[in-house]
């Protein structure tokens, strides 16, 4: 086995199986070896995860932009938003888009919390009240607010998706540029 100096202790250390020393004295996986396949598998898993995350964020932004541009938005905000929608109207269509957007926010937030948990199940069952709180996680989407404020909240969601995609790409690039 090849030996190298441990920088902290000055003692000789062996190169782990499946790795080799580079000219600069760093370790790298031997191409085609088990460590290389493991690294490649982690890379592929990270690519798939980032792709899935970006896809979900794109859907969220598209839904927020569609609601912002919906002709019936004025019919579901402010004073008019306090009354039931007449079926088949632009307001009813806008309210349906709002319901879709709220569910995407709630379930996206819930999934992010579960993904952040080591076991994936730290939250357990979520009550209807907790689900309503998750719906408001990214922005206030109450129909009692003015149309202008509601549109600002929708813009805030779109801004969040852009920033989240940027953070995700940055973390991916940082992790994989160093070869780990």
Coordinates of N, CA, C and O in Angstrom, one line a residue:
X1 N 0.8 -1.2 0.0 CA 0.0 0.0 0.0 C 0.9 1.3 0.0 O 1.9 1.3 0.6
X2 N 0.4 2.3 -0.7 CA 1.1 3.5 -0.7 C 0.9 4.3 0.6 O -0.2 4.2 1.2
X3 N 1.9 5.0 1.0 CA 1.8 5.7 2.3 C 1.9 7.2 2.0 O 2.5 7.6 1.0
X4 N 1.3 8.0 2.9 CA 1.4 9.4 2.8 C 1.6 10.0 4.2 O 1.3 9.3 5.2
X5 N 2.1 11.2 4.3 CA 2.2 11.8 5.6 C 0.9 12.5 6.0 O 0.3 13.2 5.2
X6 N 0.5 12.2 7.2 CA -0.6 12.8 7.8 C -0.2 14.2 8.2 O 0.7 14.4 9.1
X7 N -0.8 15.3 7.7 CA -0.4 16.7 7.9 C -0.5 17.1 9.3 O 0.2 17.9 9.8
X8 N -1.5 16.5 10.1 CA -1.7 17.0 11.4 C -0.7 16.3 12.4 O -0.2 16.9 13.3
X9 N -0.5 15.0 12.2 CA 0.3 14.3 13.1 C 1.8 14.0 12.7 O 2.7 13.7 13.4
X10 N 2.0 14.2 11.3 CA 3.3 13.9 10.8 C 3.6 12.4 10.6 O 4.7 12.0 10.2
X11 N 2.7 11.6 11.0 CA 2.8 10.1 10.9 C 2.5 9.6 9.5 O 1.8 10.3 8.8
X12 N 3.0 8.5 9.2 CA 2.7 7.9 7.9 C 1.3 7.3 8.0 O 0.9 6.7 9.0
X13 N 0.5 7.4 6.9 CA -0.8 6.8 6.8 C -0.9 6.1 5.5 O -0.2 6.5 4.5
X14 N -1.8 5.1 5.4 CA -1.9 4.4 4.2 C -3.1 5.0 3.4 O -4.0 5.6 3.9
X15 N -2.9 4.8 2.1 CA -4.0 5.3 1.2 C -5.1 4.3 1.2 O -4.9 3.1 1.1
X16 N -6.3 4.8 1.4 CA -7.5 3.9 1.5 C -7.6 3.1 0.2 O -7.3 3.5 -0.9
X17 N -8.2 1.9 0.4 CA -8.4 1.0 -0.8 C -9.3 1.7 -1.8 O -10.3 2.4 -1.4
X18 N -9.0 1.6 -3.1 CA -9.8 2.3 -4.1 C -9.4 3.7 -4.4 O -10.0 4.3 -5.3
X19 N -8.4 4.2 -3.7 CA -8.0 5.6 -4.0 C -6.5 5.5 -4.4 O -5.8 4.6 -4.2
X20 N -6.0 6.7 -4.9 CA -4.6 6.8 -5.3 C -4.2 8.3 -5.0 O -5.1 9.1 -4.9
X21 N -2.9 8.5 -4.9 CA -2.4 9.8 -4.7 C -2.2 10.5 -6.0 O -1.8 9.9 -7.0
X22 N -2.6 11.8 -6.1 CA -2.4 12.6 -7.3 C -1.0 13.2 -7.2 O -0.3 13.1 -6.1
X23 N -0.5 13.8 -8.2 CA 0.8 14.5 -8.2 C 0.9 15.6 -7.1 O 2.0 15.8 -6.6
X24 N -0.3 16.2 -6.8 CA -0.3 17.2 -5.8 C -0.4 16.7 -4.4 O -0.4 17.4 -3.4
X25 N -0.5 15.3 -4.3 CA -0.5 14.7 -3.0 C -1.9 14.5 -2.4 O -2.1 14.2 -1.3
X26 N -2.9 14.8 -3.2 CA -4.3 14.6 -2.8 C -4.8 13.2 -3.2 O -4.1 12.5 -4.0
X27 N -5.8 12.8 -2.5 CA -6.4 11.5 -2.8 C -7.5 11.6 -3.9 O -8.2 12.6 -3.9
X28 N -7.6 10.6 -4.8 CA -8.6 10.6 -5.8 C -9.0 9.1 -6.0 O -8.2 8.2 -5.9
X29 N -10.3 8.9 -6.3 CA -10.7 7.5 -6.6 C -10.0 7.0 -7.8 O -9.8 7.7 -8.8
X30 N -9.7 5.7 -7.8 CA -9.1 5.1 -8.9 C -10.3 4.9 -10.0 O -11.3 4.3 -9.6
X31 N -10.0 5.4 -11.2 CA -11.1 5.3 -12.2 C -11.6 3.9 -12.4 O -10.8 3.0 -12.6
X32 N -12.9 3.7 -12.4 CA -13.5 2.4 -12.6 C -13.5 1.6 -11.3 O -14.1 0.5 -11.3
X33 N -12.9 2.1 -10.2 CA -12.9 1.3 -8.9 C -14.2 1.6 -8.1 O -15.0 2.4 -8.5
X34 N -14.3 0.9 -7.0 CA -15.5 1.0 -6.2 C -15.8 2.4 -5.7 O -16.9 2.9 -5.6
X35 N -14.7 3.1 -5.3 CA -14.9 4.5 -4.8 C -15.3 5.4 -5.9 O -16.1 6.3 -5.7
X36 N -14.8 5.2 -7.1 CA -15.3 6.0 -8.3 C -16.7 5.7 -8.6 O -17.5 6.7 -8.8
X37 N -17.2 4.5 -8.5 CA -18.6 4.2 -8.8 C -19.5 4.8 -7.7 O -20.6 5.3 -8.0
X38 N -19.0 4.8 -6.5 CA -19.8 5.4 -5.4 C -19.9 6.9 -5.6 O -21.0 7.4 -5.4
X39 N -18.8 7.5 -5.9 CA -18.8 8.9 -6.2 C -19.8 9.3 -7.4 O -20.5 10.2 -7.3
X40 N -19.7 8.5 -8.4 CA -20.5 8.7 -9.6 C -22.0 8.5 -9.2 O -22.9 9.2 -9.7
X41 N -22.3 7.5 -8.4 CA -23.7 7.3 -7.9 C -24.2 8.4 -7.1 O -25.3 8.9 -7.3
X42 N -23.4 9.0 -6.3 CA -23.8 10.2 -5.5 C -24.0 11.4 -6.4 O -25.0 12.1 -6.2
X43 N -23.1 11.5 -7.4 CA -23.3 12.6 -8.3 C -24.6 12.5 -9.1 O -25.4 13.4 -9.2
X44 N -24.9 11.3 -9.6 CA -26.2 11.0 -10.3 C -27.4 11.3 -9.4 O -28.4 11.8 -9.8
X45 N -27.3 10.8 -8.1 CA -28.4 11.1 -7.2 C -28.6 12.6 -7.0 O -29.7 13.0 -6.9
X46 N -27.5 13.3 -6.8 CA -27.6 14.7 -6.6 C -28.2 15.5 -7.9 O -29.0 16.4 -7.7
X47 N -27.8 15.0 -9.1 CA -28.4 15.6 -10.3 C -29.9 15.3 -10.3 O -30.7 16.2 -10.6
X48 N -30.3 14.1 -10.0 CA -31.7 13.8 -10.0 C -32.5 14.6 -9.0 O -33.6 15.1 -9.3
X49 N -31.9 14.8 -7.8 CA -32.5 15.6 -6.8 C -32.7 17.0 -7.2 O -33.7 17.6 -7.0
X50 N -31.6 17.6 -7.7 CA -31.6 19.0 -8.1 C -32.6 19.2 -9.3 O -33.4 20.2 -9.3
X51 N -32.7 18.2 -10.2 CA -33.7 18.3 -11.3 C -35.1 18.3 -10.8 O -35.9 19.1 -11.2
X52 N -35.4 17.4 -9.8 CA -36.7 17.3 -9.2 C -37.1 18.6 -8.5 O -38.2 19.1 -8.6
X53 N -36.1 19.1 -7.7 CA -36.3 20.4 -7.0 C -36.6 21.5 -7.9 O -37.6 22.3 -7.7
X54 N -35.8 21.6 -9.0 CA -36.0 22.7 -9.9 C -37.4 22.6 -10.6 O -38.0 23.6 -10.8
X55 N -37.7 21.4 -10.9 CA -39.0 21.2 -11.6 C -40.2 21.6 -10.7 O -41.1 22.3 -11.1
X56 N -40.1 21.2 -9.4 CA -41.2 21.6 -8.5 C -41.2 23.1 -8.3 O -42.3 23.8 -8.2
X57 N -40.0 23.8 -8.2 CA -40.0 25.2 -8.1 C -40.5 25.9 -9.3 O -41.2 27.0 -9.2
X58 N -40.2 25.4 -10.5 CA -40.7 25.9 -11.7 C -42.3 25.9 -11.8 O -42.9 26.8 -12.2
X59 N -42.8 24.7 -11.4 CA -44.3 24.6 -11.3 C -44.9 25.6 -10.4 O -45.9 26.2 -10.7
X60 N -44.2 25.8 -9.2 CA -44.7 26.8 -8.2 C -44.7 28.2 -8.8 O -45.7 28.9 -8.7
X61 N -43.6 28.6 -9.5 CA -43.5 29.9 -10.1 C -44.6 30.1 -11.2 O -45.2 31.1 -11.3
X62 N -44.7 29.0 -12.0 CA -45.7 29.1 -13.1 C -47.1 29.3 -12.6 O -47.9 30.1 -13.1
X63 N -47.5 28.6 -11.5 CA -48.8 28.7 -10.9 C -49.0 30.1 -10.3 O -50.1 30.7 -10.5
X64 N -48.0 30.6 -9.6 CA -48.1 32.0 -9.1 C -48.2 33.0 -10.2 O -49.1 33.9 -10.1
X65 N -47.5 32.9 -11.2 CA -47.6 33.8 -12.4 C -48.9 33.7 -13.1 O -49.5 34.7 -13.5
X66 N -49.4 32.5 -13.2 CA -50.7 32.3 -13.8 C -51.9 32.9 -13.0 O -52.8 33.5 -13.6
X67 N -51.8 32.8 -11.7 CA -52.8 33.4 -10.8 C -52.7 34.9 -10.9 O -53.7 35.6 -10.9
X68 N -51.5 35.4 -10.9 CA -51.3 36.9 -11.0 C -51.9 37.4 -12.2 O -52.4 38.5 -12.2
X69 N -51.8 36.7 -13.3 CA -52.3 37.1 -14.6 C -53.8 36.8 -14.8 O -54.4 37.2 -15.8
X70 N -54.4 36.0 -13.9 CA -55.8 35.5 -14.1 C -56.7 36.7 -14.1 O -56.7 37.6 -13.3
X71 N -57.6 36.7 -15.1 CA -58.6 37.8 -15.2 C -59.6 37.9 -14.0 O -60.1 39.0 -13.7
X72 N -59.7 36.8 -13.3 CA -60.7 36.8 -12.2 C -60.0 37.1 -10.8 O -60.7 37.0 -9.8
X73 N -58.7 37.6 -10.8 CA -58.1 37.8 -9.6 C -58.8 38.9 -8.7 O -58.9 38.7 -7.5
X74 N -59.3 39.9 -9.4 CA -60.0 40.9 -8.6 C -61.3 40.4 -8.0 O -61.7 41.0 -7.0
X75 N -61.8 39.3 -8.5 CA -63.0 38.8 -7.9 C -62.8 37.9 -6.7 O -63.8 37.5 -6.1
X76 N -61.5 37.6 -6.4 CA -61.3 36.8 -5.2 C -60.5 37.5 -4.1 O -60.2 36.9 -3.1
X77 N -60.2 38.8 -4.3 CA -59.5 39.6 -3.3 C -60.3 40.7 -2.8 O -61.3 41.1 -3.5
X78 N -59.9 41.2 -1.7 CA -60.6 42.4 -1.1 C -62.1 42.0 -0.7 O -62.4 40.9 -0.4
X79 N -63.0 43.0 -0.8 CA -64.3 42.8 -0.4 C -65.0 41.7 -1.3 O -65.8 40.9 -0.7
X80 N -64.8 41.8 -2.6 CA -65.4 40.8 -3.5 C -65.0 39.4 -3.1 O -65.7 38.4 -3.4
X81 N -63.8 39.2 -2.6 CA -63.2 37.9 -2.2 C -64.0 37.3 -1.1 O -63.8 36.1 -0.8
X82 N -64.7 38.1 -0.3 CA -65.4 37.5 0.9 C -66.7 36.8 0.5 O -67.3 36.1 1.3
X83 N -67.1 36.9 -0.8 CA -68.4 36.3 -1.2 C -68.1 35.1 -2.1 O -67.0 35.0 -2.7
X84 N -69.0 34.1 -2.0 CA -68.7 32.9 -2.8 C -68.7 33.2 -4.3 O -69.3 34.2 -4.8
X85 N -67.9 32.4 -5.0 CA -67.7 32.6 -6.5 C -68.9 32.0 -7.2 O -69.4 31.0 -6.8
X86 N -69.3 32.6 -8.3 CA -70.3 32.0 -9.2 C -69.6 31.0 -10.0 O -68.6 31.3 -10.7
X87 N -70.1 29.8 -10.0 CA -69.4 28.7 -10.8 C -69.3 29.1 -12.3 O -70.2 29.8 -12.9
X88 N -68.1 28.8 -12.9 CA -67.9 29.1 -14.3 C -67.3 30.5 -14.6 O -67.1 30.8 -15.7
X89 N -67.2 31.3 -13.6 CA -66.7 32.7 -13.8 C -65.2 32.7 -13.7 O -64.5 31.8 -13.2
X90 N -64.6 33.8 -14.1 CA -63.2 34.0 -14.0 C -62.7 34.0 -12.5 O -61.7 33.5 -12.2
X91 N -63.6 34.5 -11.6 CA -63.3 34.5 -10.2 C -63.2 33.0 -9.7 O -62.3 32.7 -8.9
X92 N -64.1 32.2 -10.1 CA -64.1 30.8 -9.7 C -62.8 30.1 -10.3 O -62.2 29.3 -9.6
X93 N -62.4 30.4 -11.5 CA -61.2 29.9 -12.1 C -60.0 30.3 -11.3 O -59.0 29.6 -11.0
X94 N -60.0 31.6 -10.9 CA -58.8 32.2 -10.2 C -58.8 31.5 -8.8 O -57.7 31.2 -8.3
X95 N -59.9 31.3 -8.1 CA -59.9 30.6 -6.8 C -59.4 29.2 -6.9 O -58.7 28.8 -6.1
X96 N -59.7 28.5 -8.0 CA -59.2 27.2 -8.2 C -57.6 27.2 -8.3 O -56.9 26.4 -7.8
X97 N -57.1 28.2 -9.1 CA -55.7 28.4 -9.2 C -55.1 28.7 -7.8 O -54.0 28.2 -7.5
X98 N -55.7 29.5 -7.0 CA -55.2 29.8 -5.7 C -55.2 28.5 -4.9 O -54.2 28.3 -4.1
X99 N -56.2 27.7 -4.9 CA -56.2 26.4 -4.2 C -55.0 25.5 -4.6 O -54.3 24.9 -3.7
X100 N -54.8 25.5 -5.9 CA -53.6 24.7 -6.4 C -52.3 25.3 -5.9 O -51.4 24.5 -5.4
X101 N -52.2 26.6 -5.9 CA -50.9 27.2 -5.5 C -50.7 27.0 -4.0 O -49.6 26.6 -3.6
X102 N -51.8 27.1 -3.2 CA -51.6 26.9 -1.7 C -51.2 25.5 -1.4 O -50.4 25.2 -0.6
X103 N -51.8 24.5 -2.2 CA -51.4 23.1 -1.9 C -50.0 22.9 -2.3 O -49.3 22.1 -1.6
X104 N -49.5 23.5 -3.4 CA -48.1 23.3 -3.8 C -47.2 23.9 -2.7 O -46.2 23.3 -2.4
X105 N -47.5 25.0 -2.2 CA -46.7 25.7 -1.1 C -46.7 24.8 0.1 O -45.7 24.5 0.7
X106 N -47.9 24.3 0.5 CA -48.0 23.5 1.8 C -47.2 22.2 1.6 O -46.4 21.8 2.5
X107 N -47.5 21.5 0.5 CA -46.8 20.2 0.4 C -45.3 20.3 0.1 O -44.5 19.5 0.5
X108 N -44.9 21.4 -0.6 CA -43.5 21.6 -0.8 C -42.8 21.9 0.5 O -41.7 21.4 0.7
X109 N -43.4 22.7 1.3 CA -42.8 23.1 2.6 C -42.8 21.8 3.5 O -41.7 21.5 4.1
X110 N -43.8 21.0 3.5 CA -43.9 19.8 4.3 C -42.8 18.8 3.8 O -42.0 18.3 4.6
X111 N -42.6 18.7 2.5 CA -41.6 17.8 1.9 C -40.2 18.3 2.3 O -39.3 17.5 2.6
X112 N -40.0 19.6 2.2 CA -38.7 20.2 2.6 C -38.3 19.9 4.0 O -37.2 19.5 4.4
X113 N -39.3 20.0 4.9 CA -39.1 19.7 6.3 C -38.8 18.2 6.5 O -38.0 17.8 7.3
X114 N -39.5 17.3 5.8 CA -39.2 15.9 5.9 C -37.9 15.6 5.3 O -37.1 14.7 5.9
X115 N -37.5 16.2 4.2 CA -36.2 16.0 3.6 C -35.1 16.4 4.6 O -34.0 15.8 4.6
X116 N -35.3 17.4 5.4 CA -34.3 17.9 6.3 C -34.2 17.1 7.5 O -33.2 17.1 8.2
X117 N -35.2 16.2 7.8 CA -35.1 15.3 8.9 C -34.3 14.1 8.5 O -34.4 13.5 7.4
X118 N -33.5 13.6 9.5 CA -32.6 12.5 9.2 C -33.4 11.2 8.9 O -33.0 10.4 8.1
X119 N -34.6 11.1 9.6 CA -35.4 9.9 9.4 C -36.4 10.1 8.3 O -37.1 9.1 7.9
X120 N -36.7 11.3 7.9 CA -37.7 11.6 6.9 C -39.1 11.6 7.4 O -40.1 11.9 6.7
X121 N -39.3 11.3 8.7 CA -40.7 11.2 9.2 C -40.8 12.0 10.5 O -41.7 11.7 11.3
X122 N -40.0 13.0 10.7 CA -40.0 13.7 12.0 C -41.3 14.4 12.3 O -41.7 14.7 13.4
X123 N -42.1 14.7 11.2 CA -43.3 15.5 11.4 C -44.5 14.6 11.7 O -45.4 15.0 12.4
X124 N -44.5 13.4 11.3 CA -45.7 12.5 11.5 C -46.9 13.0 10.7 O -46.7 13.7 9.7
X125 N -48.0 12.8 11.3 CA -49.3 13.2 10.6 C -49.4 14.7 10.8 O -49.1 15.3 11.9
X126 N -50.0 15.4 9.8 CA -50.1 16.8 9.9 C -51.6 17.1 9.9 O -52.4 16.6 9.1
X127 N -52.0 17.9 10.9 CA -53.5 18.3 11.0 C -53.9 19.3 9.9 O -53.0 19.9 9.3
X128 N -55.2 19.4 9.8 CA -55.7 20.4 8.8 C -55.3 21.8 9.2 O -54.9 22.6 8.3
X129 N -55.3 22.1 10.5 CA -54.8 23.4 10.9 C -53.4 23.7 10.6 O -53.0 24.8 10.1
X130 N -52.5 22.7 10.8 CA -51.1 22.8 10.5 C -50.9 22.9 9.0 O -50.0 23.7 8.6
X131 N -51.7 22.2 8.2 CA -51.6 22.4 6.8 C -51.9 23.8 6.3 O -51.3 24.3 5.4
X132 N -52.9 24.4 7.0 CA -53.3 25.8 6.6 C -52.1 26.7 6.9 O -51.8 27.7 6.2
X133 N -51.4 26.5 8.1 CA -50.2 27.3 8.4 C -49.1 27.1 7.4 O -48.4 28.1 7.0
X134 N -48.9 25.9 6.9 CA -47.9 25.6 5.9 C -48.2 26.3 4.6 O -47.3 26.7 3.8
X135 N -49.5 26.5 4.3 CA -49.9 27.2 3.0 C -49.4 28.6 3.0 O -49.2 29.2 2.0
X136 N -49.3 29.2 4.2 CA -48.9 30.6 4.3 C -47.4 30.7 4.5 O -46.9 31.8 4.8
X137 N -46.7 29.6 4.3 CA -45.2 29.6 4.6 C -44.4 30.6 3.8 O -43.6 31.3 4.3
X138 N -44.7 30.7 2.5 CA -43.9 31.6 1.6 C -44.4 33.0 1.5 O -43.7 33.9 1.3
X139 N -45.7 33.2 1.6 CA -46.3 34.5 1.5 C -47.8 34.5 2.0 O -48.4 33.4 2.0
X140 N -48.3 35.6 2.4 CA -49.7 35.7 2.8 C -50.5 35.6 1.6 O -50.5 36.5 0.7
X141 N -51.4 34.6 1.6 CA -52.3 34.4 0.4 C -53.7 34.5 0.8 O -54.6 33.8 0.3
X142 N -54.0 35.4 1.7 CA -55.4 35.6 2.2 C -56.2 36.5 1.2 O -55.7 37.5 0.7
X143 N -57.4 36.0 0.8 CA -58.2 36.7 -0.1 C -58.8 38.0 0.4 O -59.3 38.8 -0.4
X144 N -58.7 38.2 1.7 CA -59.3 39.5 2.3 C -58.4 40.7 2.0 O -58.8 41.8 2.1
X145 N -57.1 40.4 1.7 CA -56.2 41.5 1.4 C -56.5 42.1 0.0 O -57.2 41.5 -0.8
X146 N -56.0 43.3 -0.2 CA -56.2 44.0 -1.5 C -55.6 43.2 -2.6 O -54.6 42.4 -2.4
X147 N -56.1 43.5 -3.8 CA -55.5 42.8 -5.0 C -54.0 43.2 -5.1 O -53.2 42.3 -5.5
X148 N -53.7 44.4 -4.9 CA -52.3 44.9 -5.0 C -51.4 44.1 -4.0 O -50.3 43.6 -4.4
X149 N -51.8 43.9 -2.8 CA -51.0 43.2 -1.8 C -51.0 41.7 -2.1 O -49.9 41.1 -2.0
X150 N -52.0 41.2 -2.7 CA -52.1 39.8 -3.1 C -51.1 39.6 -4.2 O -50.3 38.6 -4.2
X151 N -51.0 40.5 -5.2 CA -50.1 40.4 -6.3 C -48.6 40.5 -5.8 O -47.8 39.8 -6.3
X152 N -48.4 41.3 -4.8 CA -47.1 41.4 -4.2 C -46.7 40.0 -3.6 O -45.5 39.6 -3.7
X153 N -47.6 39.4 -2.9 CA -47.4 38.1 -2.3 C -47.0 37.1 -3.4 O -46.1 36.2 -3.2
X154 N -47.7 37.1 -4.5 CA -47.5 36.2 -5.6 C -46.1 36.5 -6.2 O -45.3 35.5 -6.5
X155 N -45.7 37.7 -6.3 CA -44.4 38.1 -6.7 C -43.3 37.6 -5.8 O -42.2 37.2 -6.2
X156 N -43.6 37.6 -4.5 CA -42.7 37.1 -3.5 C -42.5 35.6 -3.6 O -41.3 35.2 -3.5
X157 N -43.5 34.9 -4.0 CA -43.3 33.5 -4.2 C -42.4 33.2 -5.4 O -41.5 32.4 -5.4
X158 N -42.6 34.0 -6.5 CA -41.8 33.8 -7.7 C -40.3 34.1 -7.4 O -39.4 33.4 -7.8
X159 N -40.1 35.2 -6.6 CA -38.8 35.6 -6.2 C -38.1 34.4 -5.4 O -37.0 34.1 -5.6
X160 N -38.9 33.9 -4.5 CA -38.4 32.8 -3.6 C -38.0 31.6 -4.5 O -36.9 31.0 -4.3
X161 N -38.8 31.3 -5.5 CA -38.4 30.1 -6.4 C -37.1 30.4 -7.1 O -36.3 29.5 -7.2
X162 N -36.9 31.6 -7.6 CA -35.7 31.9 -8.3 C -34.5 31.8 -7.4 O -33.4 31.3 -7.7
X163 N -34.6 32.4 -6.2 CA -33.5 32.3 -5.2 C -33.3 30.9 -4.8 O -32.1 30.5 -4.6
X164 N -34.3 30.1 -4.6 CA -34.1 28.7 -4.1 C -33.4 27.9 -5.2 O -32.5 27.1 -4.9
X165 N -33.7 28.1 -6.5 CA -33.0 27.4 -7.6 C -31.6 27.8 -7.6 O -30.7 27.0 -7.8
X166 N -31.3 29.1 -7.4 CA -29.9 29.6 -7.4 C -29.1 28.9 -6.2 O -28.0 28.5 -6.4
X167 N -29.7 28.9 -5.1 CA -29.1 28.3 -3.9 C -28.8 26.8 -4.2 O -27.7 26.2 -3.8
X168 N -29.8 26.1 -4.8 CA -29.6 24.7 -5.0 C -28.5 24.4 -6.0 O -27.7 23.6 -5.8
X169 N -28.4 25.2 -7.1 CA -27.4 25.1 -8.1 C -26.0 25.4 -7.4 O -25.0 24.7 -7.7
X170 N -26.0 26.4 -6.6 CA -24.7 26.8 -5.9 C -24.2 25.7 -5.0 O -23.0 25.4 -5.0
X171 N -25.1 25.1 -4.3 CA -24.7 24.0 -3.4 C -24.2 22.8 -4.2 O -23.2 22.2 -3.8
X172 N -24.9 22.5 -5.3 CA -24.5 21.4 -6.1 C -23.1 21.7 -6.7 O -22.2 20.8 -6.7
X173 N -22.9 22.9 -7.3 CA -21.6 23.2 -7.9 C -20.5 23.2 -6.8 O -19.4 22.7 -7.1
X174 N -20.8 23.7 -5.6 CA -19.8 23.7 -4.6 C -19.4 22.3 -4.2 O -18.2 21.9 -4.1
X175 N -20.4 21.4 -4.1 CA -20.1 20.0 -3.7 C -19.3 19.3 -4.8 O -18.4 18.5 -4.5
X176 N -19.7 19.5 -6.0 CA -19.1 18.6 -7.1 C -17.9 19.3 -7.8 O -17.3 18.5 -8.5
X177 N -17.6 20.5 -7.5 CA -16.4 21.0 -8.1 C -15.2 20.5 -7.4 O -14.1 20.4 -7.9
X178 N -15.4 20.2 -6.1 CA -14.2 19.7 -5.3 C -14.0 18.2 -5.5 O -13.1 17.6 -5.0
X179 N -14.9 17.6 -6.2 CA -14.8 16.2 -6.5 C -15.3 15.2 -5.5 O -15.0 14.0 -5.5
X180 N -16.0 15.7 -4.5 CA -16.6 14.8 -3.4 C -18.0 14.5 -3.7 O -18.6 15.0 -4.5

